[in-house]
Short mmCIF file of C-alpha atoms and ligand atoms in Angstrom, two decimals:
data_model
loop_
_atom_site.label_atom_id
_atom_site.label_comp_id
_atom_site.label_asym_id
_atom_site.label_seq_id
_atom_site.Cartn_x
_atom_site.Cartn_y
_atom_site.Cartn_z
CA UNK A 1 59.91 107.60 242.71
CA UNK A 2 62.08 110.44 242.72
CA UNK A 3 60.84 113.43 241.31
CA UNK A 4 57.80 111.73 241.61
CA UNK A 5 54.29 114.18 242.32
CA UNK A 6 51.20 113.39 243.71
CA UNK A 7 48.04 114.44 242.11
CA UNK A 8 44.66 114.70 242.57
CA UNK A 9 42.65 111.87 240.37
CA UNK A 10 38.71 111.32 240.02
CA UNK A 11 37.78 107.87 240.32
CA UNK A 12 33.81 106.93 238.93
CA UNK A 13 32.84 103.61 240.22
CA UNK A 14 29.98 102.27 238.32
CA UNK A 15 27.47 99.67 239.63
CA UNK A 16 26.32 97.80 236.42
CA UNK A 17 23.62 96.36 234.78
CA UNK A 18 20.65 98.76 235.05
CA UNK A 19 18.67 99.92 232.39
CA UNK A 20 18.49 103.61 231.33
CA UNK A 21 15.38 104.89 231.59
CA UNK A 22 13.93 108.82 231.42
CA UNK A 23 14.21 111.88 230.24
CA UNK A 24 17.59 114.36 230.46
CA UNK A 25 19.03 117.93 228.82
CA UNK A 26 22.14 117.98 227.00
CA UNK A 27 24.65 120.89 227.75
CA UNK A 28 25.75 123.43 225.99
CA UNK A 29 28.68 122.88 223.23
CA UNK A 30 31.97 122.46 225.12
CA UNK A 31 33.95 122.83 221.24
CA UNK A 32 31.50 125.80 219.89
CA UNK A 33 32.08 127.12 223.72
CA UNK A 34 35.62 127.39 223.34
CA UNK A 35 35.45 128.87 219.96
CA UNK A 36 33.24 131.32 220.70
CA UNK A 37 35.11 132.39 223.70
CA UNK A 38 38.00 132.74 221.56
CA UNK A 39 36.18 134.75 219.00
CA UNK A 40 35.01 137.05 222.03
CA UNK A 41 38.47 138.38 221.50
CA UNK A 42 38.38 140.15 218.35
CA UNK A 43 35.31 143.33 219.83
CA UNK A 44 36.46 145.23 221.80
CA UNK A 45 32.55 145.43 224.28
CA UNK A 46 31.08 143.11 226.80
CA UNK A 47 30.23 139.90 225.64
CA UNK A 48 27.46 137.53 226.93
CA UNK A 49 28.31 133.59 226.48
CA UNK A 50 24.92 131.68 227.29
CA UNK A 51 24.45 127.82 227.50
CA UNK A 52 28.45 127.69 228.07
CA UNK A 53 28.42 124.20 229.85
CA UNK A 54 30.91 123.83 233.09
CA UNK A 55 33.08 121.68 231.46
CA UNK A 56 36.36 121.95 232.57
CA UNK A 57 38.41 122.91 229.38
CA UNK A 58 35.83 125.91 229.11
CA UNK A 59 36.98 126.48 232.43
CA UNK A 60 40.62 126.39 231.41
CA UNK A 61 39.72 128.21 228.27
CA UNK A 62 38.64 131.12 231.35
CA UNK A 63 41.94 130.53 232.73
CA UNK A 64 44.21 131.22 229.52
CA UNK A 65 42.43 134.41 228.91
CA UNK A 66 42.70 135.74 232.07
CA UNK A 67 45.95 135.50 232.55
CA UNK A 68 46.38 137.69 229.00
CA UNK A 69 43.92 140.38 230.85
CA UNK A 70 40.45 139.67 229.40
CA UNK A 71 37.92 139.59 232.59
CA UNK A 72 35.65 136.69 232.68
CA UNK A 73 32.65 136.10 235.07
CA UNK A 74 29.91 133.57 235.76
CA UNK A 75 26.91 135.31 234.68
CA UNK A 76 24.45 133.48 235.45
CA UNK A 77 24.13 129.75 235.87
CA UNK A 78 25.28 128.77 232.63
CA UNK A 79 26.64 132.22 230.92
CA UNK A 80 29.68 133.58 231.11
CA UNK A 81 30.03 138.02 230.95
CA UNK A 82 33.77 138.30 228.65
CA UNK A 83 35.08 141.42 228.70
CA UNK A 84 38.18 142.33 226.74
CA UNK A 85 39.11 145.89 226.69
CA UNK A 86 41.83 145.33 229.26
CA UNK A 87 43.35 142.67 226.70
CA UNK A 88 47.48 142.95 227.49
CA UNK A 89 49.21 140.22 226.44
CA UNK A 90 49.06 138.63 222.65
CA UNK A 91 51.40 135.06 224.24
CA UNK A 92 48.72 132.99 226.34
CA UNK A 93 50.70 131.11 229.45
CA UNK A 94 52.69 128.22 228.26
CA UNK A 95 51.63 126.39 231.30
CA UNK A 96 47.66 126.75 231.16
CA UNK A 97 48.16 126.89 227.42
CA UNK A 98 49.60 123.58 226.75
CA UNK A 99 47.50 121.46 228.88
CA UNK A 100 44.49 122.50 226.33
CA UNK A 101 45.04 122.58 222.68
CA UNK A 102 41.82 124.78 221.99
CA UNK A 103 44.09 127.71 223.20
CA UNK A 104 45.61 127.75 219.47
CA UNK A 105 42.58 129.10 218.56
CA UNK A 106 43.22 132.44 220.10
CA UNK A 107 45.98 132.55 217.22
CA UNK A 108 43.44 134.18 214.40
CA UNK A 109 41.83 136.36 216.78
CA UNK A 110 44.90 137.25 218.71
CA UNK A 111 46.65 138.38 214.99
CA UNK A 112 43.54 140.13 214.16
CA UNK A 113 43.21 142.50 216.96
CA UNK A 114 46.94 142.91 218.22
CA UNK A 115 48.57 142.24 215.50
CA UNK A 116 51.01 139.62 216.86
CA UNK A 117 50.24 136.32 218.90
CA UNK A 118 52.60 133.88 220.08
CA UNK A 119 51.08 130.56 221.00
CA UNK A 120 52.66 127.26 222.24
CA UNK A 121 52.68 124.51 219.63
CA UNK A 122 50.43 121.39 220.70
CA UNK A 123 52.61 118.62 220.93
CA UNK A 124 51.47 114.94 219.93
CA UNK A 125 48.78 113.34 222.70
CA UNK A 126 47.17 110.46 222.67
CA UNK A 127 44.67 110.68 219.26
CA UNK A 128 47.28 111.67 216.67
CA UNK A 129 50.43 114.12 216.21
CA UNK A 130 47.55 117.18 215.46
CA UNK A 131 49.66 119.44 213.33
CA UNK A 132 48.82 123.31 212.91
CA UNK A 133 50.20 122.95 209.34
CA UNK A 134 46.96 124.41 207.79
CA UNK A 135 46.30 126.64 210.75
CA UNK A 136 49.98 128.45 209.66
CA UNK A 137 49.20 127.97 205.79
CA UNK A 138 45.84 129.75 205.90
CA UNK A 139 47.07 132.41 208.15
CA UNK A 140 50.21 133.02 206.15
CA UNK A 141 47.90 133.64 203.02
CA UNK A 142 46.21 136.33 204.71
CA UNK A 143 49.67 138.09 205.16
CA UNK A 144 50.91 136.92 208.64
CA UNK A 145 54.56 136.60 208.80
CA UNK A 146 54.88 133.26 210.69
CA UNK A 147 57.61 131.14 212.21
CA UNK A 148 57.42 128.50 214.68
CA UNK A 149 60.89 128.90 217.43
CA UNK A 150 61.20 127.43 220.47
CA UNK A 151 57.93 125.41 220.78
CA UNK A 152 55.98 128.51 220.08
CA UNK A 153 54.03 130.05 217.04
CA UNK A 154 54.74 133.37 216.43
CA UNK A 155 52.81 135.47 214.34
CA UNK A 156 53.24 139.13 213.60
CA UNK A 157 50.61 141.14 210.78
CA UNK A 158 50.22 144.39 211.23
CA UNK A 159 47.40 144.33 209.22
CA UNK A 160 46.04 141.01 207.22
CA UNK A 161 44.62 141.22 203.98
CA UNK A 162 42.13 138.94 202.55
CA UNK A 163 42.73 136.20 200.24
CA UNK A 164 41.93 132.88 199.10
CA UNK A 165 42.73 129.43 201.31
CA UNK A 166 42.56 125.93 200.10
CA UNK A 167 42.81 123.39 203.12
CA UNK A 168 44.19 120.31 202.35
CA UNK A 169 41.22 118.72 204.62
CA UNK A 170 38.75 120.44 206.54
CA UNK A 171 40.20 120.77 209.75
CA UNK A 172 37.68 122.58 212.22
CA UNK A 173 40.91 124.48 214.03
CA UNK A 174 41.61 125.99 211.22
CA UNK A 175 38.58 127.00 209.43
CA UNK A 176 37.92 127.95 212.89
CA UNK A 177 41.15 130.42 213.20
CA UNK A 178 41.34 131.28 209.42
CA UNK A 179 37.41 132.45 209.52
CA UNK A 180 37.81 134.31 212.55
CA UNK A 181 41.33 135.77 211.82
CA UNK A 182 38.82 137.26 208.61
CA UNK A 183 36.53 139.08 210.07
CA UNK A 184 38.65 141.91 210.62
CA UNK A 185 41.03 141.64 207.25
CA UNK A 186 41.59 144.15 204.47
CA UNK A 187 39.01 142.87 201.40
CA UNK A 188 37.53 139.30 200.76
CA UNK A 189 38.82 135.73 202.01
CA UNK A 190 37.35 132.64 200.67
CA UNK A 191 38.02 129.35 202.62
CA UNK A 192 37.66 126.47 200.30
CA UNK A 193 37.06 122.70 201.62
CA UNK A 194 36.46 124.32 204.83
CA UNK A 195 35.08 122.31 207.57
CA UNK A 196 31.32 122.15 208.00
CA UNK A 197 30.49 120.58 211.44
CA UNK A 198 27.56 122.91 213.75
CA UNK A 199 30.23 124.62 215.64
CA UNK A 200 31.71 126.56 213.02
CA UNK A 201 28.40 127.53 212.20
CA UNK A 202 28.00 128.69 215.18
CA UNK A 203 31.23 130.58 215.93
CA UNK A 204 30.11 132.17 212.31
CA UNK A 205 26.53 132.96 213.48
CA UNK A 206 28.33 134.88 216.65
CA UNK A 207 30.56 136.61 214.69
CA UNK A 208 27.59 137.67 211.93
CA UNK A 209 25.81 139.06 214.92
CA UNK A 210 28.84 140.94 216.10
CA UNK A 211 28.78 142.64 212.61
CA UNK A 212 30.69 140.39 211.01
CA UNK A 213 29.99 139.71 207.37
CA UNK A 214 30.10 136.01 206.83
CA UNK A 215 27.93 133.61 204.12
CA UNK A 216 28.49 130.15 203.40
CA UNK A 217 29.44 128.57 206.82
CA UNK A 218 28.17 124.76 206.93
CA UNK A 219 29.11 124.58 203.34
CA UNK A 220 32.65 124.01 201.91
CA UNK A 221 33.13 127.55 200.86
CA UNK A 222 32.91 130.10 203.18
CA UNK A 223 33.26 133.89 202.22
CA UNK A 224 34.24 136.77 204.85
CA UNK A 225 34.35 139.88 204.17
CA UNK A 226 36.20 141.90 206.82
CA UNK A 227 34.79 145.01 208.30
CA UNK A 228 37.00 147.14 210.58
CA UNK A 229 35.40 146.45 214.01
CA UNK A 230 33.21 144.31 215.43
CA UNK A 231 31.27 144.67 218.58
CA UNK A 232 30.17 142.71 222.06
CA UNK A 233 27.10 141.09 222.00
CA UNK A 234 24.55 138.25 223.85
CA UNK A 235 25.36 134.62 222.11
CA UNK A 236 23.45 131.58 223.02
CA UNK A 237 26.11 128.43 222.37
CA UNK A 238 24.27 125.48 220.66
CA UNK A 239 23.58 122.28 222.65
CA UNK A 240 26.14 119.74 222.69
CA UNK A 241 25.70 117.39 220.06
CA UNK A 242 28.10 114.42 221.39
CA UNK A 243 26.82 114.76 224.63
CA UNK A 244 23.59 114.19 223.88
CA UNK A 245 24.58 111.01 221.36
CA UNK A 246 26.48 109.21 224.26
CA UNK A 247 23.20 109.66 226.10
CA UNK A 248 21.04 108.21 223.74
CA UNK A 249 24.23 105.83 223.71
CA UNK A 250 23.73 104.94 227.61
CA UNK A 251 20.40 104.19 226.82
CA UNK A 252 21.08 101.19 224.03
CA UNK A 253 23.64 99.59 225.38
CA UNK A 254 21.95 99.63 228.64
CA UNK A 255 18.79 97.85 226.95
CA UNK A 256 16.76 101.27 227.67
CA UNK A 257 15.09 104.52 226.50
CA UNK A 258 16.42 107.85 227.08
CA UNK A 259 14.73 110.85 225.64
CA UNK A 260 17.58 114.02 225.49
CA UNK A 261 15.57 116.92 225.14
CA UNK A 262 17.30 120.82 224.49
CA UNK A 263 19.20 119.46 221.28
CA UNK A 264 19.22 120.47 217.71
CA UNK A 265 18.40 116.84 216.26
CA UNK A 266 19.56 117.60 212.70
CA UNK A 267 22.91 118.05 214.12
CA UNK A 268 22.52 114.15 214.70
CA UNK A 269 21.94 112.57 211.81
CA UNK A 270 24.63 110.62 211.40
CA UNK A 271 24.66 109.27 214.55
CA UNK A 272 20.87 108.80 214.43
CA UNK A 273 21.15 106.55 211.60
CA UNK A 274 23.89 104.30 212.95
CA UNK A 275 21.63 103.86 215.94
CA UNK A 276 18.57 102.45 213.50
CA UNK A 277 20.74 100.34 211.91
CA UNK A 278 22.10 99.18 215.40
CA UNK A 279 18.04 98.65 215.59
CA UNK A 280 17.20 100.84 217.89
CA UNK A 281 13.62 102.68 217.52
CA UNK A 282 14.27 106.28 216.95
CA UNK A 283 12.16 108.82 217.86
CA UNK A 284 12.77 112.95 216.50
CA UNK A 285 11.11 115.82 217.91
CA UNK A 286 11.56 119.57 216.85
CA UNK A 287 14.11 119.81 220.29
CA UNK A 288 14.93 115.92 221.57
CA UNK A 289 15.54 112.56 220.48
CA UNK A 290 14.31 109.59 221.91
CA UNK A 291 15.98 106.24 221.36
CA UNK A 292 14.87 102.68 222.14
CA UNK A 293 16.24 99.51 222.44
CA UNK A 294 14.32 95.95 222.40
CA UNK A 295 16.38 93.04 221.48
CA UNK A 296 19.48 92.63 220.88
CA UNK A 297 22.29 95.15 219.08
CA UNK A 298 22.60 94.68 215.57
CA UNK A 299 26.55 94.80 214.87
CA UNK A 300 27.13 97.51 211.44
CA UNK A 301 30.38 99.33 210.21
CA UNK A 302 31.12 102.99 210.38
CA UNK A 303 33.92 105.52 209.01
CA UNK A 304 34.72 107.99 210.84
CA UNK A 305 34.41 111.39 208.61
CA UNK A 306 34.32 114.95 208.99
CA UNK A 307 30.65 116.49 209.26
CA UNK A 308 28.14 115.65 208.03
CA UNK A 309 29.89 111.98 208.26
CA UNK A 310 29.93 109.96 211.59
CA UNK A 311 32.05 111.78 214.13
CA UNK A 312 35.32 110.27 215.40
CA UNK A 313 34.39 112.37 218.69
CA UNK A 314 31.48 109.56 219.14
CA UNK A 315 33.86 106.51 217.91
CA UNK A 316 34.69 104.93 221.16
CA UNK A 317 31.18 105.50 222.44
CA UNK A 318 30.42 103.47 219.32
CA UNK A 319 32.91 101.09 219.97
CA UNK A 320 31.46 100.24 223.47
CA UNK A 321 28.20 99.78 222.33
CA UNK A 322 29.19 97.40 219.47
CA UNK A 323 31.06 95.33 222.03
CA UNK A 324 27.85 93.80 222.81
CA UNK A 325 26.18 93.63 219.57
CA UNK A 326 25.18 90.34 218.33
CA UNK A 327 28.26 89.84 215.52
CA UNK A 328 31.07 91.68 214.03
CA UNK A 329 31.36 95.22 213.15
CA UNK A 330 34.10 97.16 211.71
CA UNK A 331 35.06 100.91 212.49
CA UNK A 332 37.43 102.97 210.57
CA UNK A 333 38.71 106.06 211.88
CA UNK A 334 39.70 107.94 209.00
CA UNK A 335 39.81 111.51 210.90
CA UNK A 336 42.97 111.07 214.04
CA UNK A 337 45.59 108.94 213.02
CA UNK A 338 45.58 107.06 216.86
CA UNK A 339 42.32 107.36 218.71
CA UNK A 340 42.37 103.68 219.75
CA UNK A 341 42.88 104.13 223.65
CA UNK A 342 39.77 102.76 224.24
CA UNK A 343 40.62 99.34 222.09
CA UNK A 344 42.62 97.96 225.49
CA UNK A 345 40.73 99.82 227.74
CA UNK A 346 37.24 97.67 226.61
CA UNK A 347 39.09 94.55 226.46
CA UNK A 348 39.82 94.37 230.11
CA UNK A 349 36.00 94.80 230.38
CA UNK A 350 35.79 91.48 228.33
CA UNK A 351 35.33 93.09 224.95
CA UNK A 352 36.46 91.01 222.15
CA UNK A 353 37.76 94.09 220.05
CA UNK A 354 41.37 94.75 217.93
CA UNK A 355 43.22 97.07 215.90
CA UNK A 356 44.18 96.28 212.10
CA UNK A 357 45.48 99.46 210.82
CA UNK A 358 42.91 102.22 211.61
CA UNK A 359 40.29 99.46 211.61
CA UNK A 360 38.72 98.50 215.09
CA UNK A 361 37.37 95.38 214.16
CA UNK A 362 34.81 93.76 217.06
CA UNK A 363 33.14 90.63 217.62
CA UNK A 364 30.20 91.06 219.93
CA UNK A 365 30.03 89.07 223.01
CA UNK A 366 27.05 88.26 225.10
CA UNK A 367 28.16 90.32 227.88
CA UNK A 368 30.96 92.84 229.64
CA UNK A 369 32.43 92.47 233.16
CA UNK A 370 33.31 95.39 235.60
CA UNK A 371 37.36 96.15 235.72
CA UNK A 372 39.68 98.48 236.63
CA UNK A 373 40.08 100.89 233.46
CA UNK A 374 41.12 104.35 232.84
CA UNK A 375 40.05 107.00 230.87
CA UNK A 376 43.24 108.50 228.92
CA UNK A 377 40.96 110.56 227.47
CA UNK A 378 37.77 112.31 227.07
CA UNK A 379 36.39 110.39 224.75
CA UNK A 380 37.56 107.16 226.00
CA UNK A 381 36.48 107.97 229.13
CA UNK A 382 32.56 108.69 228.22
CA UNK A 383 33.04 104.93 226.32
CA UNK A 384 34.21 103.48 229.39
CA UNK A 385 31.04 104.59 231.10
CA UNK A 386 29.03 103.30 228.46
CA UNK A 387 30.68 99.78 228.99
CA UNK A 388 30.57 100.06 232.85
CA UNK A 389 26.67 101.05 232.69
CA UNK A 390 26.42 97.61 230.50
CA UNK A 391 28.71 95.69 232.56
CA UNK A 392 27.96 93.05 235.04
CA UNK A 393 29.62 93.96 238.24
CA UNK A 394 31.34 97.26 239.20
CA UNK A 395 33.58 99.15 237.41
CA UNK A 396 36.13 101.84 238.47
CA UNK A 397 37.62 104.07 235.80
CA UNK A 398 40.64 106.05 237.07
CA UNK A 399 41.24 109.18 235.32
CA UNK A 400 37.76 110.07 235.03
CA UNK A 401 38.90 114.26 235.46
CA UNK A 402 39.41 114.26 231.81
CA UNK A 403 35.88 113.48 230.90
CA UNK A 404 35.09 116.40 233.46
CA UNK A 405 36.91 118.04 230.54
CA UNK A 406 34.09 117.89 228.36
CA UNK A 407 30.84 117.42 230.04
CA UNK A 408 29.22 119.21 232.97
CA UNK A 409 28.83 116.11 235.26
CA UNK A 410 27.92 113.55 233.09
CA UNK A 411 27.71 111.03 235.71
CA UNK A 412 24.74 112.80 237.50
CA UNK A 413 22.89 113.13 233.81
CA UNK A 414 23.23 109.63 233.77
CA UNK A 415 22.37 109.10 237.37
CA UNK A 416 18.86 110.99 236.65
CA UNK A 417 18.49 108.13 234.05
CA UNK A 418 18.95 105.69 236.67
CA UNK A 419 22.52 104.80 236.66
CA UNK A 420 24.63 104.15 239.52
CA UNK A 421 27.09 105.88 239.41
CA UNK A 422 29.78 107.50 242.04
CA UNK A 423 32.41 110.16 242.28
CA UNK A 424 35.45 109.23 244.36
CA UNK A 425 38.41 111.57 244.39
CA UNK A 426 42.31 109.73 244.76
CA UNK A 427 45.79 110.97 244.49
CA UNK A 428 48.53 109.52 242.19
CA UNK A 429 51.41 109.67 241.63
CA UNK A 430 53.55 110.64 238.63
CA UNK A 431 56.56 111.42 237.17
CA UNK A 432 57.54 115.44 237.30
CA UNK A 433 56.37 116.55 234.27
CA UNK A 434 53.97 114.37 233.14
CA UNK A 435 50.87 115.55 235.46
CA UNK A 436 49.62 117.30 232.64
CA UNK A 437 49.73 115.63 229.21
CA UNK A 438 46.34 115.06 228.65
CA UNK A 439 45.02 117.22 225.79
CA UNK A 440 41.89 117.92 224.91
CA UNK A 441 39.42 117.01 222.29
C1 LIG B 1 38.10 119.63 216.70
C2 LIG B 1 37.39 119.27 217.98
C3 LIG B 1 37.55 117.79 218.28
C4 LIG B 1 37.14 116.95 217.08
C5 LIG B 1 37.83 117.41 215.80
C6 LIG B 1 37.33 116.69 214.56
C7 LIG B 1 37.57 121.31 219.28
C8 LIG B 1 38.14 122.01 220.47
N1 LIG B 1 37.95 120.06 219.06
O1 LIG B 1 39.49 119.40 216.93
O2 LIG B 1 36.71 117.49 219.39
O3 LIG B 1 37.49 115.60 217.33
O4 LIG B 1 37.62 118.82 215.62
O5 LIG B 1 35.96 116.81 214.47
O6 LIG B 1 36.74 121.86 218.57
N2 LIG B 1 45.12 118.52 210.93
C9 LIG B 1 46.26 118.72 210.18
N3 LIG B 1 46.79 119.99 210.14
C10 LIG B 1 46.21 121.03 210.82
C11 LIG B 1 45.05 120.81 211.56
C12 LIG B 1 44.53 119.53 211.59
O7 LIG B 1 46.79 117.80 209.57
O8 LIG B 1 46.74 122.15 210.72
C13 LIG B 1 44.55 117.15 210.98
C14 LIG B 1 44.55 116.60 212.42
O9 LIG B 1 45.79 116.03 212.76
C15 LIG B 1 43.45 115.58 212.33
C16 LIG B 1 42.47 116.21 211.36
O10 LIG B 1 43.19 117.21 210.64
O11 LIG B 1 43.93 114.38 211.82
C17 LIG B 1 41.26 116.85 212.02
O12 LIG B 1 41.68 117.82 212.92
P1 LIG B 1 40.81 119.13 213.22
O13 LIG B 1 39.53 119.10 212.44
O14 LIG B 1 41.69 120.31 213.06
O15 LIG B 1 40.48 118.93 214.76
P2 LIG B 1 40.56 119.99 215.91
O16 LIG B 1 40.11 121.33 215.43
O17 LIG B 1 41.88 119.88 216.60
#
């Protein structure tokens, strides 16, 4: 093919049919990660990043800030030493940048401590068109003169002033960049119908300790009241609240019990009571959840919603599992407008599952067989594994370096459980150009 490229691929070939049995620790929050690496930006000290996970987009959340000057080392297993004084450049690469979306949240901080920031637009991927519509509206409100020119954002302020933002719907980007853009703003900013999910809580609690004055995060409102400076400190990132559900996942659609220890439960709920009504025994402890599975899966219907409603990041996990419930469930994805890759995907496993509108509507069947499937996705990929631990046969999901994205070896977490599972690397190859369209979630 001309102008063809080869690139490197991971292949996971899964050996299925064995139940999930044991205990396992969830990582830390790849999304409250990324955040929180982003907020690093606006103190001017060290900071200390603990429970980071090795996930690759925090990896190529490292990247993008290096190359603007920030120094980032490993310190420590899981904890990462950020240290921005040497921050030069306000306009993150465009080619890091636009292989991970995340990277428009250095847009708030970036305004907020330079000044100016100039930040590729995401383009459309394979879960929705993802605007930045409230990301600009909120910002603008706060006084940033912003225009978007040649596939870039570019935002000047020389200094923001506080003010009240409305969003439209609670899109965690933007309360993210809005809350954090803030913190260092002339006077008060309320964010109304901002987003509520754990990791804006936890970017929030950060910031607080950095001397930040925040109240109200995890409601709708939040209040900031900006302070001049803010300073480096040690933040421990909370666990990782969709790994740990597609865990428990493994475990029920594998016929199991998996207890995931190192989690905040409450952060769970939703999830928790989907996998009752699926009829799974659930157990809660101050710091794990157990989950059980005798008998067969009870099919229900879910909406996808933003917190404290059932997360769209868990939807195709769901969707796996409900392709072997015992009758028909519906799931609505009212959150991205497209996040269906997995609907084909699971039918070449044998799944008896289709689209009407943003409906998945599936019919359980007695059983899934191992295929050839690949994981466009992160998301699609961690439901693919699901299916493949459930599936008779073996499976080989191509692709499998964007579930890397998210997770710190997932497959060897499973593996501990008793999975077989294996890493293979491959080469492809693909058009120029195209080698990096993946984005992230
Ligand atoms: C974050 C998470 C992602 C999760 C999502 C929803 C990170 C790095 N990613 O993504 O894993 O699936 O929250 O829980 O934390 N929207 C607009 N205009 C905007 C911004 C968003 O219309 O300016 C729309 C999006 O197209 C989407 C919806 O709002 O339909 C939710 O998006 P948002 O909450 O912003 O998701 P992200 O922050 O991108």
């Amino acid at each position: 093919m001309q102008g063809a490229l080869e690139v490197g691929t991971v292949e996971l070939v899964i050996a299925g049919g064995k139940r999930l049995v044991g205990s396992v620790r969830a990582g830390g929050s790849k999304n409250a990660a990324i955040a929180i690496m982003a907020g690093s930006l606006l103190a001017e000290g060290d900071t200390i990043i603990e429970n980071a996970p090795g996930a690759r987009d925090v990896s190529a959340m490292s990247a993008v800030l290096r190359e603007m000057g920030v120094s980032i080392r490993r310190a420590g297993p899981s904890a990462l030493r950020v240290r921005t004084h040497r921050l030069i450049h306000h306009e993150p690469p465009y080619e890091l940048a636009k292989t991970l979306r995340a990277s428009s949240l250095l847009l708030g901080p970036l305004l907020a401590r330079k000044g100016k920031a100039s930040i590729p637009l995401p383009g459309g991927d394979s879960i929705g068109s993802r605007p930045m519509d409230l990301h600009i509206k909120g910002l603008r409100a706060l006084g940033a003169d912003i225009e978007v020119e040649h596939g870039y954002i570019v935002a000047k302020a020389p200094r923001l002033e506080g003010a009240r933002v409305y969003l439209d719907f609670p899109s965690v980007g933007a309360t993210e960049n809005i809350m954090m853009a803030a913190c260092l703003a002339n006077g008060t900013s309320i964010i109304e119908n901002a987003a509520k999910e754990p990791e804006i809580v936890d970017l929030a609690n950060f910031l607080t300790l950095m001397g930040a004055n925040i109240r109200g995060a995890g409601t709708d409102t939040i209040r900031v009241d900006g302070v001049d400076s803010l300073r480096g400190v040690a933040y421990s990132v909370i666990p990782d609240r969709i790994e740990a559900a597609t865990l428990l996942a493994a475990g029920i659609i594998t016929h199991g019990q998996v207890k995931v220890g190192s989690i905040i439960p409450t952060h769970l709920e939703s999830v928790l009571s989907k996998f009752s009504e699926m009829g799974a025994s659930i157990t809660v402890g101050d710091d794990y959840v157990e989950a059980a599975m005798d008998g067969p899966i009870q099919p229900c219907d879910t909406k996808t919603l933003p917190y404290p409603g059932f997360p769209t990041d868990m939807q195709p996990q769901l969707s796996a599992v409900l392709s072997v419930a015992s009758g028909v469930s519906v799931i609505t994805e009212s959150v991205f407008e497209s996040r269906f890759f997995h609907v084909d995907e699971l039918k070449r496993m044998g799944a008896d599952i289709r689209l009407e509108g943003r409906s998945i509507i599936v019919e359980g069947v007695p059983g899934l067989t191992g295929a050839r499937v690949h994981a466009g996705d992160l998301r699609t990929g961690a439901a693919l594994i699901l299916a493949g631990l459930a599936a008779e046969g073996e499976t080989v999901i191509s692709g499998a370096e964007n579930i890397d994205r998210g997770h710190d070896d997932l497959c060897s977490k499973m593996n501990s459980l008793g999975a077989r599972v294996k890493r293979q690397d491959s080469q492809r190859c693909v058009a120029a150009g195209e080698e990096n369209e993946t984005w992230v979630n």
